Tab-separated table of C-alpha atoms and ligand atoms in Angstrom:
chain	number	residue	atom	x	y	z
H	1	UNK	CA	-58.299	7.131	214.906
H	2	UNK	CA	-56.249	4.389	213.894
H	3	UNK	CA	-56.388	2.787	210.311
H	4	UNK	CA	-56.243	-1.168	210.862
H	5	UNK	CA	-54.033	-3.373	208.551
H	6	UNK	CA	-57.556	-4.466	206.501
H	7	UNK	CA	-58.849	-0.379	206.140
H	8	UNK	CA	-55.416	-0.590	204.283
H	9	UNK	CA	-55.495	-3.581	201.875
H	10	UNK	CA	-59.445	-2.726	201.088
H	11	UNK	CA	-57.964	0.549	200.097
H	12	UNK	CA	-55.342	-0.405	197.622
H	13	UNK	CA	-58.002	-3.198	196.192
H	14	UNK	CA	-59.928	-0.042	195.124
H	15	UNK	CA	-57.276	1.770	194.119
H	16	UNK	CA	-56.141	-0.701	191.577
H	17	UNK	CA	-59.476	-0.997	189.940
H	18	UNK	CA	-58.293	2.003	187.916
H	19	UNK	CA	-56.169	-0.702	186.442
H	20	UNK	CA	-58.958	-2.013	184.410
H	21	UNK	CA	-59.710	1.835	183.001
H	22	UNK	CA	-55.663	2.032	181.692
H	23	UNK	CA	-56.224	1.124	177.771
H	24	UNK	CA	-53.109	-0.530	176.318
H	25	UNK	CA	-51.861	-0.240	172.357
H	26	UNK	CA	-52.414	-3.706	171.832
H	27	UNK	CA	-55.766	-5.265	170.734
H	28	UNK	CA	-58.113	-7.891	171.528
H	29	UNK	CA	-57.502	-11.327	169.595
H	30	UNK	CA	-61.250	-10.223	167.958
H	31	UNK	CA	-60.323	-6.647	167.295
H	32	UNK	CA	-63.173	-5.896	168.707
H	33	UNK	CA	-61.015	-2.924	171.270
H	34	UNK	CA	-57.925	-2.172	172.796
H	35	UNK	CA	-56.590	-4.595	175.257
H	36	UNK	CA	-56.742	-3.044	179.251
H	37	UNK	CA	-53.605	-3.885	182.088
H	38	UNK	CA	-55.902	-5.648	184.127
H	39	UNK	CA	-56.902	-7.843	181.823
H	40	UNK	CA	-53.227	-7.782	180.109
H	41	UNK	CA	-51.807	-8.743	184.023
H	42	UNK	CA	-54.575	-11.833	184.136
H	43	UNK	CA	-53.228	-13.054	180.888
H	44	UNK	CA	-49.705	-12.416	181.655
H	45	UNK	CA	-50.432	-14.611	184.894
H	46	UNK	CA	-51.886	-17.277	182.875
H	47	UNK	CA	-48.866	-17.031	180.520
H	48	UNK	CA	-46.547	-17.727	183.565
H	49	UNK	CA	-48.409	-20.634	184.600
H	50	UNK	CA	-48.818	-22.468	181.557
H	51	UNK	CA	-44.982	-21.805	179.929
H	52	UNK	CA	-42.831	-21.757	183.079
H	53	UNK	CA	-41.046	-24.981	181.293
H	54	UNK	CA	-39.341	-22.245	178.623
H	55	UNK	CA	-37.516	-20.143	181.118
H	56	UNK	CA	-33.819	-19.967	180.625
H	57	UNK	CA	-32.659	-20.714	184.033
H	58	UNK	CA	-34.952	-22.269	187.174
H	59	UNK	CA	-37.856	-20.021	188.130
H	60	UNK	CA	-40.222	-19.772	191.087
H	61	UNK	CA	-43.262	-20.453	188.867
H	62	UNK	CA	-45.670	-18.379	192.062
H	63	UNK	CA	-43.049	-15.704	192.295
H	64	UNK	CA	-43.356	-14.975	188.130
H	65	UNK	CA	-47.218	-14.891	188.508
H	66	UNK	CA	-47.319	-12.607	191.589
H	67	UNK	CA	-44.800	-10.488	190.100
H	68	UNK	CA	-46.722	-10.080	186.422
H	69	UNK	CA	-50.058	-9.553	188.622
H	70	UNK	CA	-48.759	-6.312	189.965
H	71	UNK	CA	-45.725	-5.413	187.656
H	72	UNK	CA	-48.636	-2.863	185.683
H	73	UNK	CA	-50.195	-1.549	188.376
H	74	UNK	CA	-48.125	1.888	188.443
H	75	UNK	CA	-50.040	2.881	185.258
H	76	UNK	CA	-52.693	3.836	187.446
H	77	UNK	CA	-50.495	6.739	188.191
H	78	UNK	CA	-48.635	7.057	185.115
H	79	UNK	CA	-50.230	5.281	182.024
H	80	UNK	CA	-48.931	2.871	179.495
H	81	UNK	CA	-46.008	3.753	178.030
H	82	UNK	CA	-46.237	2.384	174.675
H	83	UNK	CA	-43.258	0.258	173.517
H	84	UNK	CA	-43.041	2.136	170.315
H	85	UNK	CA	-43.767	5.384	171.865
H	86	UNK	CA	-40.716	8.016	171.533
H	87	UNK	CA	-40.484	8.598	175.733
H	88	UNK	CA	-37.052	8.760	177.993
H	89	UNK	CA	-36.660	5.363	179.506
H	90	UNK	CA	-35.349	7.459	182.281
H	91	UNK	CA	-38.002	9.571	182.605
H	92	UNK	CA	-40.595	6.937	182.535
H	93	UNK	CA	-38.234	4.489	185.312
H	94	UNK	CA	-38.169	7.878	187.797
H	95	UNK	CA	-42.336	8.054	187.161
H	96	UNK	CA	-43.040	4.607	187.805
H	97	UNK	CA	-40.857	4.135	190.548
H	98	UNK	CA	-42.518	7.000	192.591
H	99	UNK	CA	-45.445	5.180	191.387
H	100	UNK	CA	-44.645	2.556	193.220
H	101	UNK	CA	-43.896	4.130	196.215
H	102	UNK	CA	-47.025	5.912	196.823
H	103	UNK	CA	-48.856	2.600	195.889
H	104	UNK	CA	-47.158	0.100	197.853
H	105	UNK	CA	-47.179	3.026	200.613
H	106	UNK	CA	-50.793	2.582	200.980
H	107	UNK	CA	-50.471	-1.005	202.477
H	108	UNK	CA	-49.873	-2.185	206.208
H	109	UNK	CA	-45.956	-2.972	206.856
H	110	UNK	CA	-44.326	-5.437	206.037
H	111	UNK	CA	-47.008	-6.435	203.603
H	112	UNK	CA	-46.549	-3.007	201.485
H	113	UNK	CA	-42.410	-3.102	201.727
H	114	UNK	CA	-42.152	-6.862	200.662
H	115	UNK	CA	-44.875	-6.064	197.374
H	116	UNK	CA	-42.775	-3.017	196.379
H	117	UNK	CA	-39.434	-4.807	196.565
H	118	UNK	CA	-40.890	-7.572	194.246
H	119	UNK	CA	-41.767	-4.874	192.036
H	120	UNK	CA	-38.686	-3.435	191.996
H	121	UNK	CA	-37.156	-6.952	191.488
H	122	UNK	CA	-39.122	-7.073	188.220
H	123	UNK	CA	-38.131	-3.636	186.983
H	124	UNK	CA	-34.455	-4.604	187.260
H	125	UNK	CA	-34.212	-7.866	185.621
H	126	UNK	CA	-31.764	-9.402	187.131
H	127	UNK	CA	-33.081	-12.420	188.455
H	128	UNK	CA	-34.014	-15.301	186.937
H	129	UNK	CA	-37.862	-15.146	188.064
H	130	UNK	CA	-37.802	-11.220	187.295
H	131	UNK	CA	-35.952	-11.998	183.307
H	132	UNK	CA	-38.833	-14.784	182.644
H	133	UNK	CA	-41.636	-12.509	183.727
H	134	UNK	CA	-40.325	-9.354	181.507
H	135	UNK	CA	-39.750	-12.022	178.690
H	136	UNK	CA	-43.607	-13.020	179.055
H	137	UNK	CA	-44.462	-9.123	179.193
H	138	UNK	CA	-42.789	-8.603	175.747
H	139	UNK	CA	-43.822	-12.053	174.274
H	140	UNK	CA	-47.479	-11.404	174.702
H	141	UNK	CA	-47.787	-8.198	172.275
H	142	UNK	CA	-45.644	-9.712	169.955
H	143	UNK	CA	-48.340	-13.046	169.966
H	144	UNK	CA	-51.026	-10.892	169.890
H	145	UNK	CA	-49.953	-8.561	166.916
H	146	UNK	CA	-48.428	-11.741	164.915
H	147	UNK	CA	-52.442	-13.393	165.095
H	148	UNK	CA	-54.079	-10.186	164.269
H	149	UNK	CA	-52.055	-10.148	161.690
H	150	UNK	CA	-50.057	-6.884	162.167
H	151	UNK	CA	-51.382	-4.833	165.309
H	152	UNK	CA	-49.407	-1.964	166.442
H	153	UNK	CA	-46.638	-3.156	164.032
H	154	UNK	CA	-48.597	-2.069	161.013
H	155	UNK	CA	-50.396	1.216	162.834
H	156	UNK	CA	-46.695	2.322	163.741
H	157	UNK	CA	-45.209	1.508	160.801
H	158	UNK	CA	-42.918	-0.973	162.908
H	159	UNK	CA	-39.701	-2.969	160.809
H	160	UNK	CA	-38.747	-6.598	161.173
H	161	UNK	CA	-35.523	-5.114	162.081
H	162	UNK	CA	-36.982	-2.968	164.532
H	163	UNK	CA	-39.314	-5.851	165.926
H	164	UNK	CA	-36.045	-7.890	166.469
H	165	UNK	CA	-34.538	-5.254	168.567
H	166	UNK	CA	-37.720	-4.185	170.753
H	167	UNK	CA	-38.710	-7.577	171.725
H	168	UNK	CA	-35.601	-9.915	170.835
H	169	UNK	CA	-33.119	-9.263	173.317
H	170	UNK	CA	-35.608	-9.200	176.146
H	171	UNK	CA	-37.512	-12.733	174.892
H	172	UNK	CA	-34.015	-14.408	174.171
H	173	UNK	CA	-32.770	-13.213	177.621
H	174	UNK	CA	-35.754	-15.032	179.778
H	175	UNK	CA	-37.157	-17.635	177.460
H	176	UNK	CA	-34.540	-18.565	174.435
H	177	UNK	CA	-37.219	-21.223	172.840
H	178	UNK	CA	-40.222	-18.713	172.711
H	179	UNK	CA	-38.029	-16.211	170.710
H	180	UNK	CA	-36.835	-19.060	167.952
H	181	UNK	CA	-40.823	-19.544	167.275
H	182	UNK	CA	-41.296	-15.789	167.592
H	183	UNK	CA	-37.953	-15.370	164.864
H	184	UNK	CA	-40.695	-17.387	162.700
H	185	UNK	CA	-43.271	-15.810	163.221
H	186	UNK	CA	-41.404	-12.129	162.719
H	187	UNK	CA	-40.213	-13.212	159.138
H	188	UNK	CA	-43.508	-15.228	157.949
H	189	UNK	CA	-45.510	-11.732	159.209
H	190	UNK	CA	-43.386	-9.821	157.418
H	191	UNK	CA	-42.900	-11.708	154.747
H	192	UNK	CA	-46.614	-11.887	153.634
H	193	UNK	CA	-46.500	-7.983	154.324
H	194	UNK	CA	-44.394	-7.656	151.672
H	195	UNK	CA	-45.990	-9.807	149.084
H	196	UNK	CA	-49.061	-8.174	149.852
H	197	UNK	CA	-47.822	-4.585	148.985
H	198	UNK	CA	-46.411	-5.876	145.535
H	199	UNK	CA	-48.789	-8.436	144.356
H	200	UNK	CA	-47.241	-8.120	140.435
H	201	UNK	CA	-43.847	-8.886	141.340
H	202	UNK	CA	-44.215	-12.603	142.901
B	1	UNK	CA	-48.223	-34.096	161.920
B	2	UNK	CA	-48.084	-33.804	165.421
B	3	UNK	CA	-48.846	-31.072	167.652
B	4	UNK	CA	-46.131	-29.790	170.107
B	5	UNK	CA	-46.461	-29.264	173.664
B	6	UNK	CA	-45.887	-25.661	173.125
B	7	UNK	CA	-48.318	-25.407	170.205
B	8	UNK	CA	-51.169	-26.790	172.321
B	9	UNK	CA	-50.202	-24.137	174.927
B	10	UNK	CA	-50.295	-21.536	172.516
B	11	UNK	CA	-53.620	-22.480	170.998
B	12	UNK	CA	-55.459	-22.289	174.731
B	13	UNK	CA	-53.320	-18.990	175.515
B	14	UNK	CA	-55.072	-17.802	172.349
B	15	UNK	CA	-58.867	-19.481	173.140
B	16	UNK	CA	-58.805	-17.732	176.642
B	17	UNK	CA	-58.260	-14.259	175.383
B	18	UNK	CA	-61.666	-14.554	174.783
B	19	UNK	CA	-62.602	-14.031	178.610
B	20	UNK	CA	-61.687	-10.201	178.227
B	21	UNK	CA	-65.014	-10.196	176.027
B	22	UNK	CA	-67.453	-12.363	178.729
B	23	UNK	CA	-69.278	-9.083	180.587
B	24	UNK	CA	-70.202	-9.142	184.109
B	25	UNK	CA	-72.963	-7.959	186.175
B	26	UNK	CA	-71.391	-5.978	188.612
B	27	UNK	CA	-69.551	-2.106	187.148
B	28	UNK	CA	-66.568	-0.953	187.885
B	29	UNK	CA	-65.864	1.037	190.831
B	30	UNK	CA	-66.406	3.980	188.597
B	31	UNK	CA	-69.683	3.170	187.485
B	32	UNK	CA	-67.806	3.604	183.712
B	33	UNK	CA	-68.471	0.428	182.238
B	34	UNK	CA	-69.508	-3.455	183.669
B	35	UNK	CA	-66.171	-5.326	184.804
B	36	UNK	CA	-65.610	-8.161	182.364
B	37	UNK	CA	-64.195	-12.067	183.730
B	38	UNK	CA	-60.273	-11.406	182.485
B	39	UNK	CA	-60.307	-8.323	184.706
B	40	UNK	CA	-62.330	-9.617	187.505
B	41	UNK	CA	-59.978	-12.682	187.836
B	42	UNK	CA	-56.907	-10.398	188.167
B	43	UNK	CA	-58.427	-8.310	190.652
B	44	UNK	CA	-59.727	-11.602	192.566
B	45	UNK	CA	-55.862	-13.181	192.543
B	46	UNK	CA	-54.751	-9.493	193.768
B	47	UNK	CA	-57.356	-10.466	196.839
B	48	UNK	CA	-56.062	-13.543	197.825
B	49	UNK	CA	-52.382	-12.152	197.471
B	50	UNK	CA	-53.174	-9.603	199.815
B	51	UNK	CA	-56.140	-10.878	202.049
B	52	UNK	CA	-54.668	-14.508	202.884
B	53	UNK	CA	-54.232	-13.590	206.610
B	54	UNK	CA	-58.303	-13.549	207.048
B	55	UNK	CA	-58.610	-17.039	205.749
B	56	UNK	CA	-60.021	-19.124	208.084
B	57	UNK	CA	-57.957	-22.266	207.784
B	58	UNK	CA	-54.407	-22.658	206.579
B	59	UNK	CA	-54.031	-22.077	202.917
B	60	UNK	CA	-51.736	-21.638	200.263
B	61	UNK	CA	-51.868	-18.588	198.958
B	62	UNK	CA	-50.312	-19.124	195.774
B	63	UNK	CA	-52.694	-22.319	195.163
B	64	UNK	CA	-55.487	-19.521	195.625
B	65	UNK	CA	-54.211	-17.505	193.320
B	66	UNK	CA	-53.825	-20.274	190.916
B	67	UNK	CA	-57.503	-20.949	191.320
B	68	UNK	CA	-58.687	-17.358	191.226
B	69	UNK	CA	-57.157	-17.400	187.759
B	70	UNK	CA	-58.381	-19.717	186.011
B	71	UNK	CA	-61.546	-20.481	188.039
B	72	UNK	CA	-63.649	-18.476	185.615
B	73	UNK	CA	-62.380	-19.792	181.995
B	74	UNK	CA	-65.207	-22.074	181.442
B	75	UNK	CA	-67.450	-18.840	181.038
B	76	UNK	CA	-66.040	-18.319	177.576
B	77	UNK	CA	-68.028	-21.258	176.672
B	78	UNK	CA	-71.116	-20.595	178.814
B	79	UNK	CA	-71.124	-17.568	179.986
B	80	UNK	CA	-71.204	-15.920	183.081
B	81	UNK	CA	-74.106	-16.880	185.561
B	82	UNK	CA	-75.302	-13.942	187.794
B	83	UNK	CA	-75.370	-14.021	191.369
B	84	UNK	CA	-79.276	-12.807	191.437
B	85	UNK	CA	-80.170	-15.028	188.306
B	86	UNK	CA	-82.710	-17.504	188.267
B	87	UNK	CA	-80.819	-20.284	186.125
B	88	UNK	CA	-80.833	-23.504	187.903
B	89	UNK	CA	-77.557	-24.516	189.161
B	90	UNK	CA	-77.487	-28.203	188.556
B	91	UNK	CA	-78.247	-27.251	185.086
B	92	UNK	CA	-75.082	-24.997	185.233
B	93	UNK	CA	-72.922	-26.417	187.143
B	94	UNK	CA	-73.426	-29.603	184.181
B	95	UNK	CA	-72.681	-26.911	181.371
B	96	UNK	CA	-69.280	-25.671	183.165
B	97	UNK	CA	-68.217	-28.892	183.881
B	98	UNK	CA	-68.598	-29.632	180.427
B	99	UNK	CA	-66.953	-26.491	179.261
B	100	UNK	CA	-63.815	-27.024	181.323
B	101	UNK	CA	-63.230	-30.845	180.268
B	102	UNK	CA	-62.994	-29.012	176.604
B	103	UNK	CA	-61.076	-26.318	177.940
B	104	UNK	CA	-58.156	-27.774	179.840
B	105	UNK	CA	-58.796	-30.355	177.272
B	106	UNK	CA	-56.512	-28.349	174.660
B	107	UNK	CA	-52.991	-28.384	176.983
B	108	UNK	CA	-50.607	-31.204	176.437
B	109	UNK	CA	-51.118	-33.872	179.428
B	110	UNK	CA	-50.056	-33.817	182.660
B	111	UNK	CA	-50.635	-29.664	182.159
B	112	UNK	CA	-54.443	-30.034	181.184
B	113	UNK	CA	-55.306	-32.853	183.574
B	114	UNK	CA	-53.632	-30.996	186.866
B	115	UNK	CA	-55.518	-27.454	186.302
B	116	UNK	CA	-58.972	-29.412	185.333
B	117	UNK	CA	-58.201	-30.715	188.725
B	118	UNK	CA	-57.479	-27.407	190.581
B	119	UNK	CA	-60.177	-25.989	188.684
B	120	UNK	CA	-62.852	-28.912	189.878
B	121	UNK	CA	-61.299	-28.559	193.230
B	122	UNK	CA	-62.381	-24.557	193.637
B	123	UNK	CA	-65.532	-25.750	192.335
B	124	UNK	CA	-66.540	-28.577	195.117
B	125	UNK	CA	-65.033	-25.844	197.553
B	126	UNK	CA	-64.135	-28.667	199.695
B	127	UNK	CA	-60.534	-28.087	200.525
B	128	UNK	CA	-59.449	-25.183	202.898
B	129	UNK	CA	-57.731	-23.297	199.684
B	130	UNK	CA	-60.973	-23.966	197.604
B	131	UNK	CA	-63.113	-22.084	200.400
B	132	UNK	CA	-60.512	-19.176	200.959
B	133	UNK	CA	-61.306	-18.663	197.092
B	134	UNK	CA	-64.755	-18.934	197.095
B	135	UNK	CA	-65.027	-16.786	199.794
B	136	UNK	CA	-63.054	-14.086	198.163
B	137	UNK	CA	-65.318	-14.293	194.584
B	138	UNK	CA	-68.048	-13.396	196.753
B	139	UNK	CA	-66.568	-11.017	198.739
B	140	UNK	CA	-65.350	-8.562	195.906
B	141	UNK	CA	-68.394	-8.231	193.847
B	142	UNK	CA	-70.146	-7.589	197.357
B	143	UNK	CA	-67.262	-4.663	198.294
B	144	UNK	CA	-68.519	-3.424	194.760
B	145	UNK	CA	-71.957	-3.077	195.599
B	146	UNK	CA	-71.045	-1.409	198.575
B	147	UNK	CA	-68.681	1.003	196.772
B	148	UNK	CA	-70.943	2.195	194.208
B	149	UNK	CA	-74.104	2.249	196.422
B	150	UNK	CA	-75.925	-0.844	195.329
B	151	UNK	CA	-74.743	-2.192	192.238
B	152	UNK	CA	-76.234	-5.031	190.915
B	153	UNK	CA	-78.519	-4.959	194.369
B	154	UNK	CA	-80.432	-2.250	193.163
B	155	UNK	CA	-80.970	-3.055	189.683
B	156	UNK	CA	-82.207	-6.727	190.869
B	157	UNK	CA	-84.461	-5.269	193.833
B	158	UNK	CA	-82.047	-7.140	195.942
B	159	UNK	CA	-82.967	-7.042	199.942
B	160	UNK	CA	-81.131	-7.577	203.055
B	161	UNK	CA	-82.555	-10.730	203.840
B	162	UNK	CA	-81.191	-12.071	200.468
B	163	UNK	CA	-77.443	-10.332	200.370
B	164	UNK	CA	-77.052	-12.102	203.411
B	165	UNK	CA	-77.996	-15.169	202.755
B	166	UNK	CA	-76.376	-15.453	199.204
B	167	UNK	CA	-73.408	-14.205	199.991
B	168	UNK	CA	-72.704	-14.895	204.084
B	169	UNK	CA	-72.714	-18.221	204.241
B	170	UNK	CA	-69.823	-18.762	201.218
B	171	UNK	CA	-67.796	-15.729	202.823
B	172	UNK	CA	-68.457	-16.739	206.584
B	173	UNK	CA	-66.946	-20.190	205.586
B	174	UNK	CA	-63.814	-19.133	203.948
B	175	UNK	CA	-63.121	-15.843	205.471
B	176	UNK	CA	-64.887	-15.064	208.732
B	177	UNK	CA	-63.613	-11.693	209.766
B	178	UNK	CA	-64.225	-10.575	206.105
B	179	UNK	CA	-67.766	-11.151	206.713
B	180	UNK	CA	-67.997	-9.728	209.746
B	181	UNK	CA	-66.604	-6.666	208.196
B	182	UNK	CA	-69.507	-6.902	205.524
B	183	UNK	CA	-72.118	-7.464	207.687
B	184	UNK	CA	-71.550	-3.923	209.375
B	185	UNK	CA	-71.599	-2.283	205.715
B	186	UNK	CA	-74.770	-4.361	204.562
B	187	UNK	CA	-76.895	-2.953	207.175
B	188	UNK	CA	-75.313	0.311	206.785
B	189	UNK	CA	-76.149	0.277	203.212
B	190	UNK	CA	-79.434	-0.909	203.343
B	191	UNK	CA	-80.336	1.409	206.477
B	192	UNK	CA	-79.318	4.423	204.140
B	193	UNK	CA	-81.166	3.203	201.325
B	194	UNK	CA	-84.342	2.874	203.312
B	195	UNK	CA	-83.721	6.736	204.807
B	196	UNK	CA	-83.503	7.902	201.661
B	197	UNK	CA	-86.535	6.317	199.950
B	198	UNK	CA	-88.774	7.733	203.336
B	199	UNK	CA	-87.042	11.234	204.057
B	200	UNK	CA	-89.962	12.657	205.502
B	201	UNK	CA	-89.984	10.089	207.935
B	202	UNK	CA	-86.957	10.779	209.811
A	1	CA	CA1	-46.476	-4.241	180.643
């Protein structure tokens, strides 16, 4: 029996529910849990639609948002690797790709192929829609953990120094004005951290 | 001292987070937990990315996306309204209305004013676009129900008679052959529920 092109699509839209069970590092705004990748990818969306004026070069505003919708979805397969987690980059590229493949694999052609390769586009950064969507994917933590005041910064004992390097070059690349307000941001958080740890010496 | 663009952006970036925390009705398709309105939206703009080709007129897909996202934000003032509630609509419809006015309200102008528009457009569902959505936020909560073998159906004592006419008319509109595809698992559902309740009948 043949498998029609919808069997196919209502398969993968269950599939990715498992999106919404894949817990992140970062919080809420509340605190009140751990943020999921669904919700993370909605947000991410929204961030794409509302800030498209701050990337670098000319983007395809629809092409950032579909590509932040699924750019997560391989942690269905292979989790959330943590940005201050100690994992191979290699090792985690070679899991998510094959990821990918069995995911995308699941939908009719050409539908499936043309999803996968704007996946992939994302993963390599190299255009200018792909660089302003993994700017937004970096940008996001770092707003969430400067207005929770800390986040996984403080639970991983996270540097200014080491903030600039994780999320700097990636912000700068796709969205240069973002990362001057987040270059604020970084030293005011910090900054309080430290006169909070030596209250006598102000 | 006046606010930036970028600041007012920031601040409703911020005020939406709180739609990871609005809970819905229907569970995820693991039964693990109810789906909140961040999630659901994500999953809804995954839909219309994938399920354009059943929409009955010509649409834009990425128009329905743009909907799908934000089409829900005014629940973080007023909640979510369930399907198999008893609220009166006029009543709600005047609350949501309200809520997105104060919503899209925050964003620097023309921003604010063109999603309040897009957002008031899925909500008269008069445009092709508008019914393609609609028809989709039906759609997936009913593919829920299905997949977990009733849902919010059985916990609201939900019959055939009144799936069908709550949900076929908004799905027949915007997405025919997606309802005709439901219609076939509605009775199959409700036939199995009714052999199970009478086995010795069989
Ligand atoms: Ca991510």
């Amino acid at each position: 029996m043949q498998t029609t092109a919808l069997e196919k699509q209502l398969h993968f839209l269950r599939e990715i529910d498992r999106l919404k069970t894949v817990v992140r590092q970062s919080p809420l705004l509340d605190k009140s849990r751990k943020e999921n990748s669904a919700e993370h990818s909605w947000h991410l969306a929204m961030y794409a639609l509302l800030l498209n004026q701050y990337a670098s070069g000319t983007v395809d505003t629809n092409r950032v948002i579909q590509m932040l919708l699924l750019h997560d979805i391989v942690e269905i397969d292979v989790g959330d690797f943590p940005i201050h987690g100690g994992l191979s980059s290699e090792l985690q590229a070679e899991q998510e790709w094959k990821a990918a493949d069995r995911l995308f694999g699941l939908l009719p052609s050409p539908q499936g192929k043309e999803l996968l390769a704007l996946w992939q586009e994302f993963e390599r950064a190299e255009t200018e829609d792909a660089k302003f969507a993994k700017a937004l994917d970096r940008f996001q933590p770092l707003l969430i953990n400067v207005f929770t005041g800390g986040g996984t910064w403080t639970e991983n004992g996270v540097s200014l120094e080491q903030v600039f390097s994780r999320y700097g070059p990636v912000i700068k690349r796709g969205a240069p004005l973002l990362w001057s307000v987040c270059e604020r941001w970084v030293v005011q958080h910090f900054a309080r951290q430290a006169s909070e740890k030596s209250p006598g010496t102000s």
